[in-house]
mmCIF file of C-alpha atoms in Angstrom:
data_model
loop_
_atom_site.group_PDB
_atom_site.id
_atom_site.type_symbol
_atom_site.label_atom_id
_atom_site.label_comp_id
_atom_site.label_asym_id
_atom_site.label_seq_id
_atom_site.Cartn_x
_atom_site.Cartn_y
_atom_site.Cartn_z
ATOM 1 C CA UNK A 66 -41.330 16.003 -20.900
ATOM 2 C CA UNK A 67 -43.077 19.554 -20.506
ATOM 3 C CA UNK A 68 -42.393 22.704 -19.069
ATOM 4 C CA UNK A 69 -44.198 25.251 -17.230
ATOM 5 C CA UNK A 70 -43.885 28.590 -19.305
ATOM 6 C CA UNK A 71 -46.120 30.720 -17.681
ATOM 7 C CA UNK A 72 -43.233 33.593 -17.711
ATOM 8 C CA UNK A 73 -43.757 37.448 -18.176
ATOM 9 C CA UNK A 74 -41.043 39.604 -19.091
ATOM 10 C CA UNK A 75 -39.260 41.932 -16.779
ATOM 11 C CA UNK A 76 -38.316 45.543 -17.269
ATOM 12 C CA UNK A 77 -34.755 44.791 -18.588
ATOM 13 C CA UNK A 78 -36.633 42.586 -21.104
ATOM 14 C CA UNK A 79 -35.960 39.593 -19.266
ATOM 15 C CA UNK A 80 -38.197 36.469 -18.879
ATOM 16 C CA UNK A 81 -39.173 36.671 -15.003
ATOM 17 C CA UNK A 82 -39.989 33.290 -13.279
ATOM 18 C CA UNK A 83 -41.749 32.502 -10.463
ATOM 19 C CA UNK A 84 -39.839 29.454 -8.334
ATOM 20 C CA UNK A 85 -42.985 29.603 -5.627
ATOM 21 C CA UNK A 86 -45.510 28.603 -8.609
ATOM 22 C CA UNK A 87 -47.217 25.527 -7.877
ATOM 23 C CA UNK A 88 -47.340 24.296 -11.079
ATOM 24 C CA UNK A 89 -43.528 24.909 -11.261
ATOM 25 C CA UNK A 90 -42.183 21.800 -11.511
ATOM 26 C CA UNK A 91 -38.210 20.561 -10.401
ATOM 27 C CA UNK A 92 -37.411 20.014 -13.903
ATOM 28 C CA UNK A 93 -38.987 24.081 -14.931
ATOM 29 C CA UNK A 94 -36.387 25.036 -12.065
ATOM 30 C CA UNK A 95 -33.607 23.064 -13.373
ATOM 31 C CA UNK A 96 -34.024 24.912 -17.143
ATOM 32 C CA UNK A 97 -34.342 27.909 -15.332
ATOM 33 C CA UNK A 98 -31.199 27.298 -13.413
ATOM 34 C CA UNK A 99 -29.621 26.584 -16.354
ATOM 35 C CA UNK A 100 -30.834 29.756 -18.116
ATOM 36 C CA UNK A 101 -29.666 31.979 -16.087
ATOM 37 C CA UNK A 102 -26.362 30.607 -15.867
ATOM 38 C CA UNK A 103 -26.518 31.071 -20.112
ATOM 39 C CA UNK A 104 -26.754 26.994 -20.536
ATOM 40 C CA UNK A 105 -29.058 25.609 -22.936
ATOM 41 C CA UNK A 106 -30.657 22.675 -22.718
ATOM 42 C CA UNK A 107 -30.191 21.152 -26.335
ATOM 43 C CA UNK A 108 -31.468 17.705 -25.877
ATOM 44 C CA UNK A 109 -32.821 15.789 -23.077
ATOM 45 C CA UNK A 110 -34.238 12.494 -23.277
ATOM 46 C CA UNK A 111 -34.662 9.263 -20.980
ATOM 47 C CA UNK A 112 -33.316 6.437 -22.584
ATOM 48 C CA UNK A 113 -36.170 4.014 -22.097
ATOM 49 C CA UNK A 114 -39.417 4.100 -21.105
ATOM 50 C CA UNK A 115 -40.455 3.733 -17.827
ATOM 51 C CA UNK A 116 -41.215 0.170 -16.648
ATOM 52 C CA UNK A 117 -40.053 -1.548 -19.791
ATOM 53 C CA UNK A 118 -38.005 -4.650 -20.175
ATOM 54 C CA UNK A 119 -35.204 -2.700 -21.407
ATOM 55 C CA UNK A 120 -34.817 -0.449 -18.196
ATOM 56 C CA UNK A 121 -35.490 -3.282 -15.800
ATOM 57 C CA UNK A 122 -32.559 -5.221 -17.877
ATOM 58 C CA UNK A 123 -29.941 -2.681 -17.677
ATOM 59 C CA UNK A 124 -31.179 -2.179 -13.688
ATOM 60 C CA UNK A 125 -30.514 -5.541 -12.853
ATOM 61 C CA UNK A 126 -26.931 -5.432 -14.962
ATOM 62 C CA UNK A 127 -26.203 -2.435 -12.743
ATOM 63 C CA UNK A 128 -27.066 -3.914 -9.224
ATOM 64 C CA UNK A 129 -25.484 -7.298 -9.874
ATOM 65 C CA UNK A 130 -22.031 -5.307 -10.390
ATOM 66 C CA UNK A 131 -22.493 -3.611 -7.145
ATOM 67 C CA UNK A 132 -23.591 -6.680 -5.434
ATOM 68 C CA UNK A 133 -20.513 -8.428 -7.138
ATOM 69 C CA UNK A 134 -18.368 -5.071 -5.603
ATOM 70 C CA UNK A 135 -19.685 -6.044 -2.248
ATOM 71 C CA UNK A 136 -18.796 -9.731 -2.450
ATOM 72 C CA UNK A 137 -15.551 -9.493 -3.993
ATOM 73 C CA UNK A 138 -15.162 -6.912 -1.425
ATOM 74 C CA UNK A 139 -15.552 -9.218 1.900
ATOM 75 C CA UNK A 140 -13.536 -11.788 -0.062
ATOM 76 C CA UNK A 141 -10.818 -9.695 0.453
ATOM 77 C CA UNK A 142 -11.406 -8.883 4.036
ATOM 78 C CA UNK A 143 -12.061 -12.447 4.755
ATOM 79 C CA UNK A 144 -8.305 -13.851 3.125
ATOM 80 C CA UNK A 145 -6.769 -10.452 5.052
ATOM 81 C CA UNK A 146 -7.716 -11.166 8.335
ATOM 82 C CA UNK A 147 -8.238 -15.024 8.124
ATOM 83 C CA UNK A 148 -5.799 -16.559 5.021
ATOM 84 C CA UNK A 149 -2.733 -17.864 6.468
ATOM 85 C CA UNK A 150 0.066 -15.584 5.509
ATOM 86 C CA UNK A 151 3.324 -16.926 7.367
ATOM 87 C CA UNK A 152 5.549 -18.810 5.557
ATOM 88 C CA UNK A 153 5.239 -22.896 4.624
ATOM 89 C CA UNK A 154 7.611 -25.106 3.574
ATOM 90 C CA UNK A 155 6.459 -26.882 0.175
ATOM 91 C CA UNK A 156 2.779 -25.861 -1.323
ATOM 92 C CA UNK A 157 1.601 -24.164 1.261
ATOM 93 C CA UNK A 158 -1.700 -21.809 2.006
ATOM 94 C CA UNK A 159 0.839 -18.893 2.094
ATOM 95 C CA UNK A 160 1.340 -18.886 -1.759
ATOM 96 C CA UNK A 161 -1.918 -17.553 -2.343
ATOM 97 C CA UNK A 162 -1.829 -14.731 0.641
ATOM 98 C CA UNK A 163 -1.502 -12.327 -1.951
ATOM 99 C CA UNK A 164 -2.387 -13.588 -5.385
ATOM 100 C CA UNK A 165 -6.171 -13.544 -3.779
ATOM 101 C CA UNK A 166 -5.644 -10.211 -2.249
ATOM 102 C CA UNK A 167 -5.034 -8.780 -5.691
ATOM 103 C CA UNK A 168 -7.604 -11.084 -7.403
ATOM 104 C CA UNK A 169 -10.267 -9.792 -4.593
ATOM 105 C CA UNK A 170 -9.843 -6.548 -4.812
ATOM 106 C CA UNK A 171 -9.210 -6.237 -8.748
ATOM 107 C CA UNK A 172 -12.790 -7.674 -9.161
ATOM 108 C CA UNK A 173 -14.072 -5.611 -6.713
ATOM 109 C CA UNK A 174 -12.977 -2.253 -7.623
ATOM 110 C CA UNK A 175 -13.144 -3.263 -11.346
ATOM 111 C CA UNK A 176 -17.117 -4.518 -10.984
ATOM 112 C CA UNK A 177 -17.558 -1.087 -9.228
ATOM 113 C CA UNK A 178 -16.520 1.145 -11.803
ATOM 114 C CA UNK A 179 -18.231 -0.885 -14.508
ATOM 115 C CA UNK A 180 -21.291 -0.164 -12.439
ATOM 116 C CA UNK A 181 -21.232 3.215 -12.580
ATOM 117 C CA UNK A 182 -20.269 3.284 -16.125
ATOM 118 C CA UNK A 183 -23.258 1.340 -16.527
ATOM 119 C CA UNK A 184 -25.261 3.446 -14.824
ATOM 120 C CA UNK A 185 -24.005 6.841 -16.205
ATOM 121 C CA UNK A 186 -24.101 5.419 -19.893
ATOM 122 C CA UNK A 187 -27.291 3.329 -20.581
ATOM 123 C CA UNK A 188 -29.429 4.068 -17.377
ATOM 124 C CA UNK A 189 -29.485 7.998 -16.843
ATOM 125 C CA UNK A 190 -31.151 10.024 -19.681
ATOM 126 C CA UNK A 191 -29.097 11.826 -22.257
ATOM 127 C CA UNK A 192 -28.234 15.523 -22.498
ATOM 128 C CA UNK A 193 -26.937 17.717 -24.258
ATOM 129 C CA UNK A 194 -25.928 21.258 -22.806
ATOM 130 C CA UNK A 195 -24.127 24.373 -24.437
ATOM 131 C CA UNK A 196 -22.902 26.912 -22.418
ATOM 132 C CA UNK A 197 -21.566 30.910 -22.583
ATOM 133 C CA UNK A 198 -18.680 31.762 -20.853
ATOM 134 C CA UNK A 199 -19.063 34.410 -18.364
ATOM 135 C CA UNK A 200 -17.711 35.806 -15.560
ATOM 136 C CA UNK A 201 -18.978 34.583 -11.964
ATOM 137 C CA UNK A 202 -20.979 36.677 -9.973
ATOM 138 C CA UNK A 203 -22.844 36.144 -6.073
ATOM 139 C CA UNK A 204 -25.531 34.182 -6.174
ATOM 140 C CA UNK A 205 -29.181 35.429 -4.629
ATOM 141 C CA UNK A 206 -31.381 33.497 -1.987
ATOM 142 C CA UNK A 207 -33.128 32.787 -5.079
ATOM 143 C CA UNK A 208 -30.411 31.274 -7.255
ATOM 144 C CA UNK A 209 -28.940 29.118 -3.984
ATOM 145 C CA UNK A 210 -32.503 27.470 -4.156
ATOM 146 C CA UNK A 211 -32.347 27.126 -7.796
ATOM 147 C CA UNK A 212 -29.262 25.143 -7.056
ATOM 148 C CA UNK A 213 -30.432 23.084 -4.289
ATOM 149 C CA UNK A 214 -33.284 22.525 -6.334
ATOM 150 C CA UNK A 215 -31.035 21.368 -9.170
ATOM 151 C CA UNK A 216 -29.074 18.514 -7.267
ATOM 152 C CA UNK A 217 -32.539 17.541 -6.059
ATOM 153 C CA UNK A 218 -33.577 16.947 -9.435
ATOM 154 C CA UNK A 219 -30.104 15.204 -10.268
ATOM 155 C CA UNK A 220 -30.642 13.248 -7.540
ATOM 156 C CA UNK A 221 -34.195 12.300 -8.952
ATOM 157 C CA UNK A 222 -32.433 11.127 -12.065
ATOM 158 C CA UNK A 223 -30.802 8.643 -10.735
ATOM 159 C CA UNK A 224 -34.370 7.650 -9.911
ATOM 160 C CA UNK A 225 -33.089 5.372 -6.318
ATOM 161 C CA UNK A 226 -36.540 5.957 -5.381
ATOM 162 C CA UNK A 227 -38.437 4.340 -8.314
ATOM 163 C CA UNK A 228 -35.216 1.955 -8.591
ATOM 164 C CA UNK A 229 -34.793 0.679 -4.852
ATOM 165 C CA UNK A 230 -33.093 -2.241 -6.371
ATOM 166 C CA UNK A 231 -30.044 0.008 -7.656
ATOM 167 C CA UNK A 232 -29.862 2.080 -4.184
ATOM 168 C CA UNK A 233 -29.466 -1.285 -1.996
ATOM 169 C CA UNK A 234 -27.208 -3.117 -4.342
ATOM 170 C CA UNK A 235 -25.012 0.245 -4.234
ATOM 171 C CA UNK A 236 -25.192 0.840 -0.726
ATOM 172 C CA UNK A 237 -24.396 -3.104 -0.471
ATOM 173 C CA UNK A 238 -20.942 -2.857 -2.464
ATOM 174 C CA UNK A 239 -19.870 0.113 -1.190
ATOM 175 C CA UNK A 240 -19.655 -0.589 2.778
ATOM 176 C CA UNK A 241 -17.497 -3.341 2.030
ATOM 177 C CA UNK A 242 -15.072 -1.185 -0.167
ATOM 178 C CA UNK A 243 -14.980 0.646 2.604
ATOM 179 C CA UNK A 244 -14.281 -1.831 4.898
ATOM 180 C CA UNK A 245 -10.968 -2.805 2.417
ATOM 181 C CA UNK A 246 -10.023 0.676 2.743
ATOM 182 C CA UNK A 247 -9.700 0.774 6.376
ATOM 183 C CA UNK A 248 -8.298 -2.876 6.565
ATOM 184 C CA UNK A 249 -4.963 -1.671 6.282
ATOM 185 C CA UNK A 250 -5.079 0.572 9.006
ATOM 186 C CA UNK A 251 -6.832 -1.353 11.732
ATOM 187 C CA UNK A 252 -4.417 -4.732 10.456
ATOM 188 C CA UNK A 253 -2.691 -4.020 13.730
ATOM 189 C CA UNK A 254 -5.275 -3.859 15.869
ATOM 190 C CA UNK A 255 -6.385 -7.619 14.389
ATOM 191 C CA UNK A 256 -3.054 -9.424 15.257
ATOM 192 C CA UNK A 257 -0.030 -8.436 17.201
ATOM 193 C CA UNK A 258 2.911 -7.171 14.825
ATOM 194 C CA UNK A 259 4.939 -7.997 17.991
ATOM 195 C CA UNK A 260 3.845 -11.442 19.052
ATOM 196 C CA UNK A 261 6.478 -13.549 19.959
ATOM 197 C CA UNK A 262 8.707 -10.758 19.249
ATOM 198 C CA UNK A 263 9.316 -11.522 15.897
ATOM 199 C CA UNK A 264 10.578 -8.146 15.036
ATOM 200 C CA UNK A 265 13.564 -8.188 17.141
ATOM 201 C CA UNK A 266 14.470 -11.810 16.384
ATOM 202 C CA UNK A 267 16.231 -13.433 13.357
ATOM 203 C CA UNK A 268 17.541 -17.436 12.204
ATOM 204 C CA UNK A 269 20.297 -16.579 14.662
ATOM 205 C CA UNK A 270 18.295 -16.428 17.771
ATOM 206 C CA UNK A 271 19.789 -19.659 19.971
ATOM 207 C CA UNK A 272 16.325 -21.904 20.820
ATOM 208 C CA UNK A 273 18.262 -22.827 23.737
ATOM 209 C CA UNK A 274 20.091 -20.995 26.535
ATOM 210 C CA UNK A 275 23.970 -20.949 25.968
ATOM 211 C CA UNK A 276 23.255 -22.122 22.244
ATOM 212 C CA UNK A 277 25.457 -20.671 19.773
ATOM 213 C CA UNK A 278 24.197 -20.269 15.498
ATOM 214 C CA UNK A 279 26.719 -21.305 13.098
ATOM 215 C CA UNK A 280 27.183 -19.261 9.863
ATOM 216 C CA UNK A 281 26.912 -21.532 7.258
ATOM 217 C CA UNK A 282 27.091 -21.006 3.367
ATOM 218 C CA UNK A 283 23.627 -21.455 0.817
ATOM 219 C CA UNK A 284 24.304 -25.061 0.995
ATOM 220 C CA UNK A 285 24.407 -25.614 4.571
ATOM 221 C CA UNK A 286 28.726 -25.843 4.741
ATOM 222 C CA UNK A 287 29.932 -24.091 7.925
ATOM 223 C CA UNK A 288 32.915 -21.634 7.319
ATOM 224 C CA UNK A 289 36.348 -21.573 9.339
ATOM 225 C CA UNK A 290 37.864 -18.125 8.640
ATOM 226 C CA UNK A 291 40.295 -19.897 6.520
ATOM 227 C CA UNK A 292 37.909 -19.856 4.063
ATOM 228 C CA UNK A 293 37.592 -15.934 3.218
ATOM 229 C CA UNK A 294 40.636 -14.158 2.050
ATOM 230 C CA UNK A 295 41.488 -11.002 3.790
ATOM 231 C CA UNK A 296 39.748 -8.380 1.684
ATOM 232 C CA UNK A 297 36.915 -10.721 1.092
ATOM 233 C CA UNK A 298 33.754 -11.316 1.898
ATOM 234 C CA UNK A 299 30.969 -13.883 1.786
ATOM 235 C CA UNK A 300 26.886 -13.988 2.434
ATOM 236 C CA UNK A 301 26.324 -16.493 5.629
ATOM 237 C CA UNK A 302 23.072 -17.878 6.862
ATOM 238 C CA UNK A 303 22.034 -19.224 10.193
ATOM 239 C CA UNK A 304 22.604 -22.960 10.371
ATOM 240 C CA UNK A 305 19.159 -24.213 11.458
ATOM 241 C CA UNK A 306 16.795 -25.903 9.967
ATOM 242 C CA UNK A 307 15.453 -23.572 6.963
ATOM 243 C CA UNK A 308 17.767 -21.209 7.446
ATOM 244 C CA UNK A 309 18.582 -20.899 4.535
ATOM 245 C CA UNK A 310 14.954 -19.791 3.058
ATOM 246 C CA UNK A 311 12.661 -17.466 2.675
ATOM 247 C CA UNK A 312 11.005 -18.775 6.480
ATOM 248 C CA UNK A 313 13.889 -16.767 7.575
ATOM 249 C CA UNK A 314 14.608 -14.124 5.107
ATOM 250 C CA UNK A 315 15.572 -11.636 7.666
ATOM 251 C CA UNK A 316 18.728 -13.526 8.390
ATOM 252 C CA UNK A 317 21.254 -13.020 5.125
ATOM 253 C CA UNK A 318 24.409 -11.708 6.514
ATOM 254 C CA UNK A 319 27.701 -10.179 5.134
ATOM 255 C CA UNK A 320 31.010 -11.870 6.765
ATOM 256 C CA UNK A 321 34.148 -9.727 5.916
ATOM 257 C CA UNK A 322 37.354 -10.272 5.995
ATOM 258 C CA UNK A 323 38.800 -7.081 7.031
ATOM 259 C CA UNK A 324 42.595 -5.888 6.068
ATOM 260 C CA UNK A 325 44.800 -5.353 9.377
ATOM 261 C CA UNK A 326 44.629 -1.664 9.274
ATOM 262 C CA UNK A 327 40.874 -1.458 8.409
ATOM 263 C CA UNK A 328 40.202 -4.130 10.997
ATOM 264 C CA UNK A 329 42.163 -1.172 13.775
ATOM 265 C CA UNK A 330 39.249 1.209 12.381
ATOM 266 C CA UNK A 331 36.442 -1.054 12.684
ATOM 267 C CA UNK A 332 37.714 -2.046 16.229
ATOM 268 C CA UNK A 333 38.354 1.260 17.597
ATOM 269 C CA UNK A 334 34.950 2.381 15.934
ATOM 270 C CA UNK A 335 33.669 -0.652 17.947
ATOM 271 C CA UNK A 336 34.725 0.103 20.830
ATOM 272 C CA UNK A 337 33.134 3.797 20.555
ATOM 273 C CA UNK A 338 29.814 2.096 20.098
ATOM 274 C CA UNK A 339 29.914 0.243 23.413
ATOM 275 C CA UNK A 340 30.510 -3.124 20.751
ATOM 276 C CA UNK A 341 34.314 -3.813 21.948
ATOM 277 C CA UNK A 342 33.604 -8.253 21.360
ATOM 278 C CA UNK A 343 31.498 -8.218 18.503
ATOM 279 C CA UNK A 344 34.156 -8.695 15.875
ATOM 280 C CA UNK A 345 36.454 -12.024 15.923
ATOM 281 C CA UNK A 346 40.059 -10.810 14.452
ATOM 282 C CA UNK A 347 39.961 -9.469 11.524
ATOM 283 C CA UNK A 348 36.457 -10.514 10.636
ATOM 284 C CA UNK A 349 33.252 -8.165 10.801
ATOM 285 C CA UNK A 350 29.511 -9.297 10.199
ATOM 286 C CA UNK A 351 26.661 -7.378 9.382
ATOM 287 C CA UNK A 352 22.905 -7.859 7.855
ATOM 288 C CA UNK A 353 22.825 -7.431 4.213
ATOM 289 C CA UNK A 354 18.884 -5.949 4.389
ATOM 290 C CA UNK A 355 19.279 -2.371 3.226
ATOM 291 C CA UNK A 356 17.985 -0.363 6.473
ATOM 292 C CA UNK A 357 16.141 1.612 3.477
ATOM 293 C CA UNK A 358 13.540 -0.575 1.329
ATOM 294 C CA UNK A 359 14.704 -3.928 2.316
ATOM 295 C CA UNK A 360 16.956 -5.081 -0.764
ATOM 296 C CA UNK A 361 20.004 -6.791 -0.290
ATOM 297 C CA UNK A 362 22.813 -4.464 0.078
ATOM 298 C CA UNK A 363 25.643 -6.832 -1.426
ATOM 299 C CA UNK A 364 28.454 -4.383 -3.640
ATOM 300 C CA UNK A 365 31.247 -4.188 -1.052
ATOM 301 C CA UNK A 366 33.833 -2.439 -2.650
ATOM 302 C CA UNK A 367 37.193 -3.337 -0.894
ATOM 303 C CA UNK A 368 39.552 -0.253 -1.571
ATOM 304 C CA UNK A 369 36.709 1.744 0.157
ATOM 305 C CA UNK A 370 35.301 -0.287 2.435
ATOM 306 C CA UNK A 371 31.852 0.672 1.453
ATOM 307 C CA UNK A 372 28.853 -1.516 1.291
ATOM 308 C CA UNK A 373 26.306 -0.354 -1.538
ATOM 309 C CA UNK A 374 22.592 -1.325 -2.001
ATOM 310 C CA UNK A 375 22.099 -1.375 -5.763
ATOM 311 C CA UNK A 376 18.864 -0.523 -5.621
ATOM 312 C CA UNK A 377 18.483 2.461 -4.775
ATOM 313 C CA UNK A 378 22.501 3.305 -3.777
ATOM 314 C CA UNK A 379 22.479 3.641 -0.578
ATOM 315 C CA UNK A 380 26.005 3.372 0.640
ATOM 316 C CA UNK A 381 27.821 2.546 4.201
ATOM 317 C CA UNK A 382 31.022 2.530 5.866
ATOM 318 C CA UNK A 383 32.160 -0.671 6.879
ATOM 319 C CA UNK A 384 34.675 0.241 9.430
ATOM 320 C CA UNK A 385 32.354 2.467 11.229
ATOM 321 C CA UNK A 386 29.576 0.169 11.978
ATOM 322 C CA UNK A 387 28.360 0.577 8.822
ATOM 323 C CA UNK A 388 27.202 4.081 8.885
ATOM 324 C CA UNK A 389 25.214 5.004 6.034
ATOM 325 C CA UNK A 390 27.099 7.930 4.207
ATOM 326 C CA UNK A 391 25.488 8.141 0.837
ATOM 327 C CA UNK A 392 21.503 7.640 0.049
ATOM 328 C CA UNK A 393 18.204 7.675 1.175
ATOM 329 C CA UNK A 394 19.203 5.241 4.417
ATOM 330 C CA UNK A 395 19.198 6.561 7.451
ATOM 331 C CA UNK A 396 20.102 3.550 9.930
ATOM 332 C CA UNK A 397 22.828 2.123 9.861
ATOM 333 C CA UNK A 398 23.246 -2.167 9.323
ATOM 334 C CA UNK A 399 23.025 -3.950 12.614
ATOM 335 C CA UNK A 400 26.320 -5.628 13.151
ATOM 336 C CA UNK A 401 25.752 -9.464 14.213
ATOM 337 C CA UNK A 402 28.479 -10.162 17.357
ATOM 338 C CA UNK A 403 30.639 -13.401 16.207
ATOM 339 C CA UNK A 404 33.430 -15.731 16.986
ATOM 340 C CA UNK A 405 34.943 -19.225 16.509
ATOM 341 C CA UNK A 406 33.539 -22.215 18.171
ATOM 342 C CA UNK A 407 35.760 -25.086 19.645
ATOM 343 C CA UNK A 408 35.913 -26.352 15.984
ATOM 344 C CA UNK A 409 36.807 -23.685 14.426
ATOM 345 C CA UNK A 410 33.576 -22.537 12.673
ATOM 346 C CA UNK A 411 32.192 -19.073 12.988
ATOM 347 C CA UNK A 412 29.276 -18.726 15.289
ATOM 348 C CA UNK A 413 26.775 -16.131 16.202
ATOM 349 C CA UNK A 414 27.869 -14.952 19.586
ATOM 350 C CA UNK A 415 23.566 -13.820 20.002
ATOM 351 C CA UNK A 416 21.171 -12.646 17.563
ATOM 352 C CA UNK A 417 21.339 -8.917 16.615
ATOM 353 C CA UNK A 418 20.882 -6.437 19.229
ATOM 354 C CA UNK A 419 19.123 -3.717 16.645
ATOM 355 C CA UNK A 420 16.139 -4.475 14.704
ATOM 356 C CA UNK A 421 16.913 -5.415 10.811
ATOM 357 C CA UNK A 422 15.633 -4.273 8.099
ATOM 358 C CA UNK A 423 13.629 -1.342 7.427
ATOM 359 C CA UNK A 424 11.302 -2.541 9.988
ATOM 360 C CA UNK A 425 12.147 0.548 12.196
ATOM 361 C CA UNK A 426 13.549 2.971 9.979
ATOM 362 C CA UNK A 427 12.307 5.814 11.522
ATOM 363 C CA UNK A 428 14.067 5.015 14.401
ATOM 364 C CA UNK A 429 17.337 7.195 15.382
ATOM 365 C CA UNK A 430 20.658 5.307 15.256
#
């Protein structure tokens, strides 16, 4: 490494230098740079010499972690767009939805920062820089070259040029990361969040015109409202086939048995809503998915007759369609319109008229 030093001194004794030289080279411009921003160079040294085995082996180190970026990378685009995702019965494809989401994009994002450790630590040359503080002033024409002339040089360090093999292997694990960034926001545009209107329908949805749902307990037992006390309440499922699983996890609901006087409320309150048949007697139904982050809201506290989501306290009013008065919800639970078939079971009367969930929470009640 050598310096041009042809430098005479200036009448406030200091060293003139003359960026326009033609035997000023980027590196003379760089010291001077750094001069006159009172930074000395200390020690600056490649780490190995040009063209060696050394060099080439920490090179190919650094481009096989990009290229590994850029595979790992369209892994994960591949298993987001084309990995089955619904949900199976059994061992299904679905399992591993997001297991190899996570794996994908671990390795990729981990292999990518190795790289430019890599790189940074055992490719670029060492320095060592000391600086004075001072206080900023504005920069001449001069010193804005010096700059540009400075990031050229950095640029030049990283030595892409000489090195095309680190340049493509970056540029080839990059555009995929970027690719996994935007995934997320074009996911929409790939497949239909509303096909088959999945968003507005639960396990209570009737296949069949005129079809009613029974509520039925976790082990598939339909319930007669003999079989809540009043003041009581009990989580229902629709009885279909895997209803009672995660295929239909949108579906839990909370059957209470309402107190006379609290059952008045809940009926007048009802009726307010333009909801006048969807109670049966005493007997109220609503989804237990918080209408906040999804968790089941399952504390009902009878002297109250509020509902509370444990996890992150949300609270609503039973008798008045479940109105959230306490917590970060802002929708209210979607009441589920019920009565008693011919036997004497509790059916769903239709599926639920608002969407459950925190699917919409944004929307207005």
């Amino acid at each position: 490494m050598s310096t041009h030093t042809d430098k005479t001194a200036g009448p406030a004794g200091e060293k003139s230098f003359d960026i326009d030289d033609p035997r000023t080279t980027r590196f003379d411009i760089v010291v001077e740079g750094a001069r006159r921003d009172d930074i000395e160079i200390v020690h600056y040294e490649p780490q190995f010499a040009e063209g060696t085995k050394a060099e080439r082996r920490m090179v190919r180190l650094v481009a096989f972690l990009f290229l590994l970026t850029g595979l790992a990378a369209t892994a994960f685009l591949v298993v987001y767009i084309w990995w089955p995702w619904q949900y199976e019965g059994a061992h299904g494809g679905d399992k591993l939805f997001t297991p190899l989401l996570g794996l994908t994009l671990g390795v990729a994002l981990g292999a990518l920062g190795f790289g430019i450790l890599v790189w940074g630590k055992k490719v670029l040359p060492k320095e060592v820089s000391i600086q004075d503080r001072h206080q900023g002033q504005s920069s001449s024409p001069e010193e804005q070259r010096i700059v540009g002339q400075t990031m050229l040089y950095m640029a030049d360090e990283l030595n892409v040029r000489r090195r095309p093999l680190l340049g493509v292997s970056l540029l080839a694990g990059l555009a995929p990361v970027a690719a996994v960034a935007a995934a997320p926001l074009v996911g929409g545009l790939i497949s239909d969040p509303h096909k088959n209107n999945q968003m507005f329908r639960t396990g209570f949805a009737a296949a069949n015109e005129g079809e009613k749902i029974r509520l039925v307990r976790e082990d598939g037992r339909p319930i007669r409202p003999a079989d809540i006390s009043s003041g009581g309440q009990l989580t229902v499922f629709p009885g279909i086939e895997h209803g009672v699983s995660n295929m239909h996890a949108d579906s839990p609901t909370l059957l209470i048995h309402l107190r006379d006087s609290d059952a008045q409320d809940a009926r007048r309150n009802n009726e307010r809503e333009g909801k006048p048949d969807f109670m049966w007697g005493n007997y109220i139904a609503y989804s237990k998915i918080c209408t906040h982050a999804g968790c089941p809201a399952s504390l009902y506290e009878q002297q109250t007759n509020r509902l509370l989501c444990p996890c992150h306290q949300s609270q609503f009013l039973i008798t008045d369609n479940a109105r959230p008065i306490f917590g970060p919800a802002s929708r209210r639970l979607p009441q589920l319109p019920i009565e008693v078939d011919e036997e004497g079971f509790f059916v769903a009367r239709t599926d639920y008229q608002e969407p459950v969930g925190p699917d919409f929470w944004e929307r207005p009640a």
